[in-house]
Amino acid sequence: MSSSKSKTAMAKSSDPRVAGKRIYDEELRSKFLIPAHLRFGMVVATKVLDADIGVKLAETFQENHREEVSGEPKAPLVVFVDCKGGGDLGHEIKFNLQKLISEDQVFDISVMEPFLQYGLTCLRHMDDPNKKPPISEKLRIMIAGGDGEVGKILRSLGKKFSTQKVPPIGIIPLGTGNDLSKSFGWGGSLPSAWHLAVERSLPQAAFNRVEQLDR
């Protein structure tokens, strides 16, 4: 990737302390899961391309529903999946991740730009200023795709966060070369037992140390 003064944070794989963790552990899942009203607002804002509408409907949702998770997530995680990548695996991986985390935190990569512009803005507006750090500043992003898709989201994040800290990025390799994924220890391809590999990649993306990448 081209070098510049801008820095992108990359979650480094793999940490043996989390490599054996199972994502279906509810205690672990709670560390990723964004509160329901915030998830709802992000999804609405992304769909209608309006952060303000997302905020209003999230507030209504919060008034009418009891949250299913108490406390704040330690490592809120959003995943973008290239459903056309990896042959037929893209759609399967997206479906599997939605079951493991939440349908509202796993998206097709085609909605990446609307999410960054409207969904993330909605999240920032809804953040509790009394909680330090707020959820939007703890957010990490996982990309299931190849070098092209990873490059696109890095460029988009660079523009969106030009004067702010960029959310750390983790990778599930779904491309052909996957050079960036290899460089940061995420591997060059998914193994035949991809369900387990995907499962283990999530806590690595959320909790492993972060390295800076020149863009």
XYZ file of C-alpha atoms in Angstrom:
215
model
C 0.000 0.000 0.000
C 1.176 3.561 -0.625
C 2.942 5.252 2.238
C 1.609 8.503 3.694
C 1.411 10.342 6.999
C -1.966 8.797 7.669
C -1.962 5.769 9.923
C -4.342 2.812 9.949
C -4.564 0.505 12.943
C -4.432 -3.220 12.261
C -5.253 -5.871 14.822
C -2.408 -8.368 14.868
C -3.081 -12.109 14.791
C -2.603 -14.422 16.560
C -2.602 -14.276 20.343
C -2.544 -17.729 21.973
C -4.494 -16.371 24.924
C -7.588 -15.930 22.755
C -6.958 -18.345 19.876
C -8.822 -21.160 21.612
C -11.796 -19.088 22.745
C -15.187 -20.065 21.371
C -17.356 -17.193 20.181
C -20.590 -18.947 21.079
C -19.664 -18.474 24.741
C -22.297 -15.928 25.799
C -19.873 -14.167 28.120
C -17.503 -13.633 25.206
C -20.319 -12.637 22.863
C -21.416 -9.956 25.321
C -18.023 -8.292 24.897
C -18.757 -7.758 21.176
C -22.470 -7.014 21.278
C -23.483 -3.378 20.871
C -26.634 -2.472 22.871
C -29.839 -3.221 20.967
C -31.087 0.353 20.556
C -27.722 1.436 19.133
C -27.650 -1.507 16.716
C -31.168 -0.672 15.604
C -30.304 2.973 15.033
C -27.148 2.121 13.065
C -29.022 -0.260 10.768
C -31.856 2.212 10.146
C -29.450 5.085 9.470
C -27.498 2.920 7.025
C -30.635 1.835 5.160
C -32.332 5.231 4.857
C -29.059 7.197 4.497
C -29.969 9.513 7.352
C -28.227 9.510 10.725
C -30.817 11.773 12.351
C -33.655 9.362 11.563
C -31.561 6.544 12.974
C -31.054 8.483 16.225
C -34.769 9.261 16.597
C -35.860 5.672 16.000
C -33.113 4.352 18.284
C -34.429 6.574 21.092
C -37.968 5.290 20.487
C -36.693 1.708 20.466
C -34.900 2.270 23.769
C -38.064 3.618 25.376
C -40.118 0.601 24.280
C -37.688 -2.291 24.759
C -35.579 -3.622 27.573
C -31.948 -4.133 26.645
C -30.917 -7.800 26.339
C -27.320 -7.073 27.402
C -26.346 -5.229 30.571
C -23.275 -3.048 30.699
C -21.052 -1.838 27.902
C -19.255 -4.067 25.379
C -15.500 -4.105 25.935
C -14.733 -4.649 22.252
C -17.714 -3.673 20.050
C -17.178 -5.334 16.690
C -18.661 -4.698 13.238
C -17.985 -7.100 10.354
C -18.166 -6.504 6.585
C -18.278 -9.582 4.347
C -17.566 -9.767 0.634
C -20.378 -12.177 -0.176
C -18.936 -12.708 -3.663
C -15.553 -13.701 -2.304
C -14.212 -17.154 -1.563
C -16.389 -18.854 -4.134
C -19.616 -19.762 -2.383
C -18.155 -19.156 1.068
C -18.974 -15.443 1.314
C -22.704 -15.888 1.892
C -22.130 -18.786 4.277
C -19.602 -16.843 6.308
C -21.925 -13.844 6.575
C -24.794 -16.050 7.762
C -22.526 -17.815 10.247
C -21.172 -14.542 11.649
C -24.672 -13.130 12.035
C -25.580 -16.120 14.174
C -22.412 -15.778 16.231
C -22.653 -12.029 16.894
C -25.793 -10.301 15.622
C -27.490 -9.677 12.284
C -27.191 -5.960 13.044
C -23.392 -6.031 13.317
C -22.551 -8.135 10.242
C -23.064 -6.539 6.841
C -22.456 -7.172 3.175
C -19.457 -5.128 2.125
C -21.659 -3.246 -0.377
C -23.137 -1.188 2.509
C -19.737 -0.253 3.920
C -19.811 3.352 2.652
C -23.375 4.103 3.895
C -22.523 2.539 7.245
C -19.410 4.666 7.708
C -21.239 7.831 6.673
C -24.609 7.341 8.383
C -24.563 4.300 10.674
C -21.362 5.287 12.444
C -22.504 8.910 12.694
C -25.706 7.695 14.345
C -23.658 5.660 16.824
C -21.549 8.698 17.716
C -24.614 10.851 18.267
C -26.169 8.215 20.536
C -23.011 7.562 22.553
C -23.254 8.293 26.266
C -20.812 11.168 26.911
C -20.502 10.080 30.549
C -18.957 6.737 29.586
C -15.255 6.810 28.846
C -14.340 5.698 26.301
C -17.647 5.745 24.386
C -18.602 2.760 22.242
C -17.731 4.493 18.974
C -14.142 4.987 20.164
C -13.819 1.323 21.186
C -15.196 0.048 17.873
C -13.165 -2.478 15.881
C -13.895 -3.607 12.337
C -13.436 -7.027 10.759
C -13.287 -7.459 6.981
C -13.964 -10.793 5.305
C -12.533 -10.212 1.852
C -9.449 -9.928 -0.316
C -6.795 -7.230 -0.653
C -9.040 -5.112 -2.894
C -11.877 -4.973 -0.386
C -9.494 -4.378 2.516
C -7.854 -1.528 0.571
C -11.215 0.099 -0.131
C -12.281 0.144 3.485
C -8.882 1.422 4.613
C -9.172 4.332 2.175
C -12.735 5.033 3.285
C -11.736 4.959 6.946
C -8.815 7.270 6.204
C -11.201 9.841 4.735
C -13.819 9.428 7.437
C -11.300 9.601 10.295
C -8.847 12.072 8.779
C -8.420 13.896 12.095
C -9.468 11.088 14.455
C -8.284 7.694 15.590
C -9.083 5.049 12.960
C -10.821 1.905 14.281
C -8.487 -1.118 14.280
C -9.029 -3.572 11.412
C -8.888 -7.378 11.361
C -9.085 -9.626 8.297
C -10.721 -12.909 7.328
C -8.915 -13.773 4.047
C -11.379 -14.388 1.208
C -9.357 -13.203 -1.784
C -6.805 -14.895 -4.014
C -3.546 -13.220 -2.977
C -4.438 -11.951 0.501
C -1.009 -10.306 0.850
C -2.140 -7.846 3.522
C -3.752 -10.639 5.500
C -0.518 -12.631 5.363
C 1.547 -9.633 6.437
C -0.421 -9.249 9.638
C -0.622 -12.929 10.492
C -4.240 -13.573 9.507
C -3.224 -16.205 6.961
C -3.318 -16.496 3.190
C -6.573 -18.435 2.934
C -9.251 -20.097 4.999
C -8.705 -23.761 5.917
C -11.236 -26.475 5.142
C -12.459 -26.168 8.742
C -13.380 -22.546 8.072
C -16.194 -22.408 10.639
C -13.722 -22.774 13.491
C -11.185 -20.465 11.843
C -13.784 -17.708 11.487
C -14.961 -18.285 15.038
C -11.468 -17.896 16.440
C -10.656 -14.836 14.340
C -13.268 -12.693 16.083
C -11.741 -12.542 19.573
C -8.350 -12.073 17.928
C -9.675 -9.048 16.030
C -11.255 -7.656 19.163
C -8.566 -8.189 21.783
C -5.162 -8.638 20.123
C -2.553 -5.918 20.102
C -2.816 -3.240 17.448
C -0.079 -2.247 14.978
C 0.060 0.903 12.870
C 0.135 0.670 9.082
C 1.363 3.443 6.752
C -1.176 4.070 4.047
